[in-house]
Coordinates of C-alpha atoms in Angstrom, one line a residue:
M1 CA -14.8 21.6 -17.9
A2 CA -18.2 20.1 -18.5
V3 CA -16.8 17.2 -20.5
D4 CA -14.2 16.6 -17.8
Y5 CA -16.8 16.6 -15.1
I6 CA -18.8 13.9 -17.1
V7 CA -15.7 11.7 -17.4
I8 CA -15.1 12.0 -13.6
V9 CA -18.7 11.4 -12.6
V10 CA -19.0 8.3 -14.8
Y11 CA -15.8 7.0 -13.4
L12 CA -16.9 7.5 -9.8
A13 CA -20.4 6.0 -10.5
G14 CA -18.6 3.0 -12.0
M15 CA -16.6 2.5 -8.8
L16 CA -19.8 2.4 -6.7
A17 CA -21.5 0.0 -9.2
M18 CA -18.5 -2.4 -8.8
G19 CA -18.9 -2.2 -5.1
W20 CA -22.5 -3.3 -5.4
W21 CA -21.5 -6.2 -7.7
G22 CA -18.7 -7.3 -5.3
M23 CA -21.2 -7.4 -2.4
R24 CA -23.3 -10.0 -4.3
R25 CA -20.1 -12.2 -4.7
A26 CA -18.4 -11.9 -1.3
K27 CA -20.3 -14.6 0.7
S28 CA -17.5 -15.9 2.9
K29 CA -14.5 -14.6 4.9
S30 CA -12.2 -15.8 2.2
E31 CA -14.1 -14.1 -0.6
F32 CA -14.5 -10.9 1.3
L33 CA -10.9 -10.5 2.6
V34 CA -8.8 -12.2 -0.1
A35 CA -11.1 -12.6 -3.2
G36 CA -11.4 -16.3 -2.5
R37 CA -7.6 -16.7 -3.3
R38 CA -8.6 -17.0 -7.0
L39 CA -6.9 -14.2 -8.9
G40 CA -5.1 -15.2 -12.1
P41 CA -1.9 -13.6 -13.4
S42 CA -3.5 -10.7 -15.4
M43 CA -5.9 -9.5 -12.7
Y44 CA -3.3 -10.2 -9.9
S45 CA -0.6 -8.1 -11.7
G46 CA -3.0 -5.2 -12.4
T47 CA -4.4 -5.0 -8.9
M48 CA -0.9 -5.3 -7.3
A49 CA 0.4 -2.5 -9.4
A50 CA -2.6 -0.4 -8.6
I51 CA -2.3 -0.7 -4.8
V52 CA 1.4 0.2 -4.6
L53 CA 1.2 3.2 -7.0
G54 CA -1.0 5.6 -5.1
G55 CA -1.3 9.3 -4.7
A56 CA 2.2 9.6 -3.3
S57 CA 3.6 7.8 -6.3
T58 CA 1.7 9.9 -8.8
I59 CA 1.3 13.4 -7.4
G60 CA 4.4 13.0 -5.1
G61 CA 6.4 11.3 -7.9
V62 CA 5.8 14.2 -10.3
G63 CA 6.6 16.6 -7.5
L64 CA 9.9 15.0 -6.9
G65 CA 10.6 15.2 -10.6
Y66 CA 9.8 18.9 -10.5
Q67 CA 12.2 19.4 -7.6
Y68 CA 15.1 17.1 -8.5
G69 CA 14.6 16.1 -12.2
L70 CA 15.1 12.5 -13.3
S71 CA 16.5 11.4 -9.9
G72 CA 13.1 12.2 -8.5
A73 CA 12.1 8.8 -9.8
W74 CA 14.0 7.1 -6.9
M75 CA 11.1 7.0 -4.4
V76 CA 8.8 5.1 -6.8
F77 CA 11.7 3.2 -8.2
T78 CA 12.5 1.7 -4.8
I79 CA 8.8 0.8 -4.4
G80 CA 9.1 -1.2 -7.6
L81 CA 12.4 -2.8 -6.4
G82 CA 10.6 -3.9 -3.2
L83 CA 7.8 -5.4 -5.1
L84 CA 10.2 -7.3 -7.3
A85 CA 12.1 -8.6 -4.3
L86 CA 8.9 -9.7 -2.6
S87 CA 7.6 -11.4 -5.7
I88 CA 10.8 -13.2 -6.6
F89 CA 12.0 -14.3 -3.2
F90 CA 9.1 -14.5 -0.8
S91 CA 5.6 -14.3 -2.4
A92 CA 5.3 -18.1 -3.2
R93 CA 6.0 -19.0 0.4
I94 CA 3.6 -16.3 1.6
A95 CA 0.8 -17.4 -0.7
R96 CA 1.2 -21.0 0.5
L97 CA 0.6 -20.0 4.1
K98 CA -3.1 -19.5 3.5
V99 CA -3.5 -16.8 6.2
Y100 CA -5.2 -13.5 6.2
T101 CA -2.8 -11.2 8.1
V102 CA 0.9 -10.7 8.8
S103 CA 0.3 -11.3 12.5
E104 CA -1.2 -14.7 11.7
M105 CA 2.0 -15.5 9.9
L106 CA 4.0 -14.5 13.0
D107 CA 1.8 -16.6 15.2
L108 CA 2.3 -19.6 13.0
R109 CA 6.1 -19.1 13.0
Y110 CA 6.6 -18.3 16.7
G111 CA 3.9 -20.3 18.3
G112 CA 0.9 -18.0 18.8
R113 CA 2.4 -15.3 21.0
A114 CA 3.3 -12.4 18.7
G115 CA -0.1 -11.4 17.3
V116 CA -1.6 -8.6 19.3
I117 CA 1.5 -6.3 19.6
S118 CA 2.5 -6.8 16.0
G119 CA -1.2 -6.2 15.0
V120 CA -1.1 -2.8 16.8
V121 CA 2.0 -1.7 14.9
M122 CA 0.6 -3.0 11.6
W123 CA -2.8 -1.3 12.3
A124 CA -1.0 2.0 12.9
Y125 CA 0.9 1.7 9.6
T126 CA -2.2 0.8 7.5
L127 CA -4.3 3.5 9.2
M128 CA -1.7 6.2 8.3
L129 CA -1.2 4.8 4.8
A130 CA -5.0 5.1 4.2
V131 CA -4.9 8.6 5.7
T132 CA -2.2 9.8 3.3
S133 CA -4.2 8.6 0.3
T134 CA -7.3 10.2 1.6
I135 CA -5.6 13.6 2.1
A136 CA -4.6 13.5 -1.5
Y137 CA -8.3 13.7 -2.6
A138 CA -8.2 17.3 -1.5
T139 CA -5.6 18.2 -4.2
I140 CA -7.5 16.5 -7.0
F141 CA -11.0 17.6 -6.1
D142 CA -9.8 21.2 -5.7
V143 CA -8.7 21.1 -9.3
L144 CA -11.9 19.4 -10.4
F145 CA -14.6 21.2 -8.6
D146 CA -12.9 24.1 -6.6
I147 CA -14.3 22.8 -3.3
N148 CA -12.7 23.2 0.1
R149 CA -10.3 20.6 1.5
T150 CA -12.6 19.1 4.1
L151 CA -15.5 18.5 1.7
A152 CA -13.0 17.0 -0.9
I153 CA -11.8 14.5 1.7
I154 CA -15.3 13.6 2.7
L155 CA -16.4 13.2 -0.9
G156 CA -13.5 11.0 -2.0
G157 CA -13.2 9.1 1.2
S158 CA -16.9 8.3 1.3
I159 CA -16.8 6.7 -2.2
V160 CA -13.9 4.5 -1.3
V161 CA -15.5 3.5 2.1
A162 CA -18.7 2.7 0.3
Y163 CA -17.4 0.3 -2.3
S164 CA -14.9 -1.3 0.1
T165 CA -17.6 -1.9 2.7
L166 CA -20.0 -3.3 0.2
G167 CA -17.9 -5.9 -1.5
G168 CA -14.6 -6.2 0.3
M169 CA -11.7 -7.5 -1.7
W170 CA -13.8 -8.5 -4.7
S171 CA -15.0 -4.9 -5.1
I172 CA -11.5 -3.5 -4.5
T173 CA -10.0 -6.0 -7.0
L174 CA -12.5 -5.0 -9.7
T175 CA -12.1 -1.3 -9.1
D176 CA -8.3 -1.7 -9.0
M177 CA -8.3 -3.3 -12.4
V178 CA -10.2 -0.4 -13.9
Q179 CA -7.9 2.0 -12.0
F180 CA -4.8 0.3 -13.4
V181 CA -6.1 0.7 -17.0
V182 CA -7.1 4.3 -16.4
K183 CA -3.7 5.1 -14.8
T184 CA -1.8 3.5 -17.7
I185 CA -3.8 5.4 -20.3
G186 CA -4.0 8.7 -18.4
V187 CA -0.4 8.9 -17.1
L188 CA 1.8 6.8 -19.4
L189 CA 0.1 7.1 -22.7
L190 CA -1.4 10.6 -22.5
L191 CA 0.2 12.9 -19.9
L192 CA 3.8 11.7 -20.4
P193 CA 4.1 12.4 -24.2
I194 CA 2.0 15.6 -24.0
A195 CA 4.1 17.0 -21.2
V196 CA 7.4 16.3 -23.0
V197 CA 6.0 17.9 -26.3
K198 CA 4.7 21.0 -24.5
A199 CA 8.1 21.5 -22.8
G200 CA 9.8 21.5 -26.2
G201 CA 11.2 17.9 -26.1
F202 CA 14.1 16.6 -24.3
S203 CA 16.6 18.8 -26.0
E204 CA 14.8 21.9 -24.9
M205 CA 14.4 20.5 -21.4
K206 CA 18.1 20.0 -21.2
A207 CA 18.8 23.5 -22.5
Q208 CA 16.4 25.1 -19.9
L209 CA 17.3 23.2 -16.8
P210 CA 20.6 22.8 -14.7
T211 CA 22.6 19.7 -15.5
E212 CA 21.8 18.1 -12.1
Y213 CA 18.2 17.7 -13.3
F214 CA 19.5 14.9 -15.5
D215 CA 21.9 13.3 -13.0
P216 CA 20.5 9.9 -12.0
L217 CA 21.9 10.4 -8.5
G218 CA 21.1 14.1 -8.2
I219 CA 18.7 13.6 -5.3
G220 CA 21.5 12.4 -3.1
G221 CA 23.0 9.1 -2.0
E222 CA 21.6 9.3 1.6
T223 CA 18.1 10.0 0.4
I224 CA 18.2 7.1 -2.0
F225 CA 19.5 4.8 0.9
T226 CA 16.6 6.0 3.1
Y227 CA 14.1 5.3 0.3
V228 CA 15.5 1.8 0.0
L229 CA 15.2 1.2 3.8
I230 CA 11.7 2.6 4.0
Y231 CA 10.0 1.7 0.7
T232 CA 11.9 -1.3 -0.6
F233 CA 11.8 -3.1 2.7
G234 CA 8.4 -1.7 3.5
M235 CA 7.0 -3.5 0.4
L236 CA 8.3 -6.8 1.8
I237 CA 6.2 -6.7 5.0
G238 CA 3.1 -4.5 4.7
Q239 CA -0.3 -6.0 5.4
D240 CA -1.8 -4.1 2.4
I241 CA 0.8 -5.8 0.1
W242 CA 0.6 -9.3 1.7
Q243 CA -3.2 -9.2 1.6
R244 CA -2.9 -8.9 -2.2
V245 CA -0.4 -11.8 -2.3
F246 CA -3.0 -13.9 -0.5
T247 CA -5.4 -13.3 -3.4
A248 CA -3.2 -15.2 -5.9
R249 CA -4.7 -18.5 -7.0
S250 CA -1.2 -20.2 -7.0
D251 CA 2.3 -19.5 -5.8
T252 CA 3.3 -19.2 -9.5
T253 CA 0.8 -16.5 -10.0
A254 CA 2.1 -14.6 -7.0
K255 CA 5.7 -14.8 -8.2
W256 CA 5.4 -14.0 -11.8
G257 CA 2.3 -11.7 -11.6
G258 CA 4.1 -9.7 -8.9
T259 CA 7.3 -9.5 -11.0
V260 CA 5.3 -8.0 -13.9
A261 CA 3.7 -5.5 -11.5
G262 CA 7.1 -4.5 -10.1
T263 CA 8.5 -3.9 -13.6
Y264 CA 5.5 -1.7 -14.3
C265 CA 6.4 0.3 -11.2
L266 CA 9.9 1.0 -12.5
V267 CA 8.4 2.4 -15.8
Y268 CA 5.9 4.5 -13.8
A269 CA 8.6 5.9 -11.7
L270 CA 10.6 7.2 -14.6
A271 CA 7.4 8.6 -16.3
G272 CA 6.5 10.6 -13.2
A273 CA 10.0 12.1 -13.0
V274 CA 10.0 13.1 -16.7
I275 CA 6.5 14.7 -16.3
G276 CA 7.8 16.7 -13.3
T277 CA 10.9 17.7 -15.2
A278 CA 8.7 19.0 -18.0
A279 CA 6.6 20.9 -15.6
K280 CA 9.7 22.6 -14.2
V281 CA 10.4 24.0 -17.7
L282 CA 6.8 25.1 -18.2
Y283 CA 6.2 26.5 -14.6
P284 CA 9.5 27.3 -13.0
N285 CA 8.2 29.2 -10.0
L286 CA 5.4 27.0 -8.5
A287 CA 4.8 27.6 -4.8
S288 CA 4.9 23.9 -4.1
A289 CA 6.5 21.0 -6.0
D290 CA 3.4 18.9 -5.3
D291 CA 1.3 21.4 -7.3
A292 CA 3.2 20.4 -10.5
F293 CA 0.9 17.5 -11.4
A294 CA -2.4 19.4 -11.0
T295 CA -1.0 22.5 -12.7
I296 CA 0.3 20.7 -15.9
V297 CA -3.0 18.7 -16.2
K298 CA -5.2 21.8 -15.7
D299 CA -3.3 24.1 -18.1
E300 CA -1.8 21.9 -20.8
L301 CA -4.2 19.1 -21.6
P302 CA -7.2 19.4 -23.9
V303 CA -10.8 19.0 -22.7
G304 CA -11.8 15.3 -22.2
V305 CA -8.2 14.2 -21.9
R306 CA -7.8 16.4 -18.9
G307 CA -10.8 14.6 -17.3
L308 CA -9.3 11.2 -18.1
V309 CA -5.9 12.2 -16.6
L310 CA -7.5 13.6 -13.5
A311 CA -9.5 10.3 -13.3
A312 CA -6.1 8.6 -13.5
A313 CA -4.9 10.6 -10.5
L314 CA -8.1 9.7 -8.6
A315 CA -7.5 6.0 -9.6
A316 CA -4.0 6.1 -8.1
V317 CA -5.3 7.6 -4.9
M318 CA -8.3 5.3 -4.6
S319 CA -6.5 2.1 -5.3
T320 CA -4.0 2.7 -2.4
S321 CA -6.7 4.1 -0.2
S322 CA -9.0 1.1 -0.5
G323 CA -6.2 -1.4 -0.2
A324 CA -4.9 0.2 3.0
L325 CA -8.4 0.5 4.3
I326 CA -9.3 -3.2 4.0
A327 CA -5.9 -4.0 5.4
C328 CA -6.5 -1.7 8.4
A329 CA -9.9 -3.2 9.1
T330 CA -8.7 -6.8 8.7
V331 CA -5.9 -6.2 11.2
A332 CA -8.2 -4.3 13.6
N333 CA -10.8 -7.0 13.6
N334 CA -8.8 -10.2 13.3
D335 CA -5.5 -9.4 15.0
I336 CA -6.6 -7.0 17.7
W337 CA -10.3 -6.9 18.6
S338 CA -11.0 -10.7 18.3
R339 CA -7.9 -11.6 20.2
L340 CA -8.5 -9.1 23.0
R341 CA -12.0 -10.4 23.4
G342 CA -10.8 -14.0 23.2
I343 CA -13.5 -14.9 20.6
V344 CA -13.7 -18.5 19.4
R345 CA -15.6 -18.8 16.2
P346 CA -16.9 -22.2 15.4
D347 CA -17.7 -22.7 11.7
G348 CA -21.2 -21.5 10.8
E349 CA -22.0 -19.8 14.1
H350 CA -20.6 -16.3 13.3
D351 CA -21.1 -14.0 10.3
E352 CA -17.5 -13.2 9.5
V353 CA -18.4 -11.1 6.5
K354 CA -20.7 -8.8 8.5
G355 CA -18.0 -8.4 11.2
N356 CA -15.3 -7.4 8.7
R357 CA -17.7 -5.2 6.8
T358 CA -18.5 -3.3 10.0
F359 CA -14.8 -2.8 10.7
I360 CA -14.2 -1.4 7.3
L361 CA -16.9 1.1 7.8
L362 CA -15.6 2.1 11.3
M363 CA -12.0 2.3 10.1
G364 CA -13.1 4.3 7.1
L365 CA -14.8 6.9 9.3
A366 CA -11.6 7.0 11.4
V367 CA -9.5 7.5 8.3
I368 CA -11.6 10.4 7.0
G369 CA -11.6 12.1 10.4
T370 CA -7.8 11.8 10.8
A371 CA -7.3 13.0 7.2
I372 CA -9.3 16.1 7.9
A373 CA -7.2 16.8 11.1
L374 CA -3.8 16.3 9.4
N375 CA -2.3 18.5 6.6
D376 CA 1.1 17.0 5.7
V377 CA 0.9 13.9 3.4
V378 CA 4.7 13.3 3.5
E379 CA 4.8 13.4 7.3
A380 CA 1.9 11.0 7.7
L381 CA 3.5 8.6 5.1
T382 CA 6.9 8.8 6.9
V383 CA 5.3 7.9 10.3
A384 CA 3.6 4.9 8.7
Y385 CA 6.7 3.5 7.1
N386 CA 9.0 4.3 10.0
L387 CA 6.7 2.3 12.3
L388 CA 6.4 -0.6 9.8
V389 CA 10.1 -1.0 9.0
G390 CA 11.4 -0.1 12.5
G391 CA 8.9 -2.4 14.3
L392 CA 8.2 -5.3 12.1
L393 CA 10.8 -5.8 9.4
V394 CA 13.2 -7.8 11.6
P395 CA 10.8 -10.3 13.2
I396 CA 9.0 -10.9 9.9
L397 CA 12.1 -11.5 7.8
G398 CA 13.8 -13.2 10.7
G399 CA 10.9 -15.6 10.9
L400 CA 11.2 -16.4 7.2
L401 CA 15.0 -16.7 7.1
W402 CA 16.3 -17.6 10.6
R403 CA 15.3 -20.9 12.3
R404 CA 16.7 -19.8 15.7
G405 CA 14.4 -16.8 16.1
T406 CA 12.0 -17.1 19.0
A407 CA 8.7 -15.6 20.1
Q408 CA 10.4 -13.7 22.9
G409 CA 12.9 -12.3 20.4
A410 CA 10.1 -11.3 18.0
L411 CA 8.2 -9.5 20.7
A412 CA 11.3 -7.7 22.0
S413 CA 12.1 -6.7 18.4
V414 CA 8.7 -5.2 17.8
A415 CA 8.5 -3.4 21.1
V416 CA 12.1 -2.0 21.1
G417 CA 12.1 -1.1 17.4
G418 CA 8.7 0.5 17.5
L419 CA 9.4 2.5 20.7
A420 CA 12.8 3.6 19.4
V421 CA 11.2 4.9 16.2
I422 CA 8.6 6.9 18.1
V423 CA 11.2 8.4 20.6
L424 CA 13.6 9.2 17.7
M425 CA 10.9 10.9 15.6
A426 CA 10.0 13.1 18.6
T427 CA 13.7 13.8 19.1
Y428 CA 15.1 14.3 15.6
G429 CA 11.8 15.2 13.8
I430 CA 9.4 13.1 11.8
L431 CA 11.2 13.6 8.5
A432 CA 14.7 12.9 9.8
N433 CA 16.6 9.8 8.7
E434 CA 17.8 8.8 12.1
P435 CA 14.5 7.3 13.4
V436 CA 14.4 4.5 10.8
Y437 CA 18.2 3.9 10.9
Y438 CA 18.5 3.5 14.6
G439 CA 15.1 2.0 15.1
L440 CA 15.9 -0.8 12.7
L441 CA 19.3 -1.4 14.3
S442 CA 17.8 -1.5 17.8
S443 CA 15.1 -3.9 16.5
L444 CA 17.7 -6.2 15.0
A445 CA 19.8 -6.1 18.2
A446 CA 16.8 -7.0 20.4
Y447 CA 15.8 -9.8 18.1
L448 CA 19.2 -11.4 18.0
I449 CA 20.1 -11.0 21.7
V450 CA 16.7 -12.2 23.1
S451 CA 16.3 -15.0 20.6
L452 CA 19.8 -16.4 21.5
A453 CA 19.1 -15.9 25.2
T454 CA 15.8 -17.8 25.2
P455 CA 14.9 -21.5 24.4
A456 CA 14.6 -22.3 20.8
T457 CA 11.1 -22.5 19.3
D458 CA 9.3 -25.8 19.9
E459 CA 10.1 -28.3 17.2
A460 CA 6.4 -29.1 16.8
V461 CA 5.7 -25.4 16.0
L462 CA 8.5 -25.3 13.5
A463 CA 7.3 -28.6 11.9
A464 CA 3.8 -27.2 11.4
W465 CA 5.4 -24.0 10.0
R466 CA 7.4 -25.9 7.5
E467 CA 4.3 -27.8 6.4
R468 CA 2.4 -24.6 5.8
L469 CA 5.3 -23.0 4.0
A470 CA 5.5 -26.0 1.7
G471 CA 1.8 -25.8 1.0
R472 CA 1.1 -29.3 2.4
A473 CA -1.1 -28.2 5.3
P474 CA -4.8 -27.7 4.5
E475 CA -6.3 -24.2 4.3
P476 CA -8.3 -23.3 7.4
V477 CA -12.0 -23.6 6.7
A478 CA -13.4 -20.2 5.8
E479 CA -16.5 -19.1 7.8
A480 CA -19.5 -18.9 5.6
V481 CA -22.4 -16.5 5.9
P482 CA -25.3 -18.3 7.6
A483 CA -28.1 -19.3 5.2
H484 CA -30.6 -16.9 6.7
Q485 CA -28.4 -14.0 5.7

């Protein structure tokens, strides 16, 4: 394993070096939080694909392939569909808004009264998303170094917190590009063909496994529908995804670069399912389906290649973790803390970079601590997406698509939908389908009823909103770091 260790250590050292480089470049709020809104198509596509394809998509996607065969691709496939829908139908308008958070968009659309409560829901989502990625470090580092779970989480989490805190979105963008390349080589170009060959090829896989393993709908129609609700719609509204849209240098880049990334996700989904199916042939009696990825990598790949593929798994986890972390910190600082304190920030009088860097560090420590306390990645991820979709999908899409939606309707939708999801998860269980079904319906009902029962949004607010959507309003001046810094 010495060669594998060297590959991993070099990779991790490179991540920290990029964090240091990003720190030297991130000199304003815009540079730190959204990479100066300057990413071109290639870098935008790579970083967007990196953030949406995390540990759940890689380790979990292979695990679903092990359990259900080719239909195990549906979870990651619906993520790709969501990214395609976001990119084609909404990303250009989102990019033209020139905001930093989803809550700022809601404030613009509804007149400045929806920010804090929506910020709390979005913060809970991004926190749990970061936690799920951080938990996944334990699986990978256990294979690499045979260390206990807590130490693995601290080691992996500390590296992500370090480079994210140092350089913000610039560091995360650079590391994500490396992670995208490593994932492509490690999973698609190396692990996929090697796994199929080791399993004897597709003909042998079909001979060894039940026919339902090759049924595209074998995982079940209700499960697929739930994936669409949670992941496809979740991709449309998540702060971690929107914050990447904000980095695009133009609305054209956001639209077409995101379309390329979404298409890449569809390929990645199928690859994970095929790898998991091959693992089922090779190791039919694993104790847990989620062990399939680590087992096939550890036992079937040659030295050096094994290190690269494990680096690819680390890349998948780190990209989602860092993206969720900066999103969590951005929401905590800009949508919750600053609003609750009523801070007014005249240009040049406040070091925005230092404030956001502090929040990344604080949220990073909270994520590591929560990850150590929790065990179940799937449950944590389900809580995150149930809250996001049940609480925020309706007011966000309603604001973009329905002129009659009001601030009171948006607030009622967030409160009723979020509360319904929490109560239903406690009643039916976290992994049940009912919380997101009924939570979403109750959110929609509250939005429609309250919006129609309250006065329409002020025409001046809607006019300003239309100007921003069209890209005609100037971008708010980014607060620069004072010269003495």
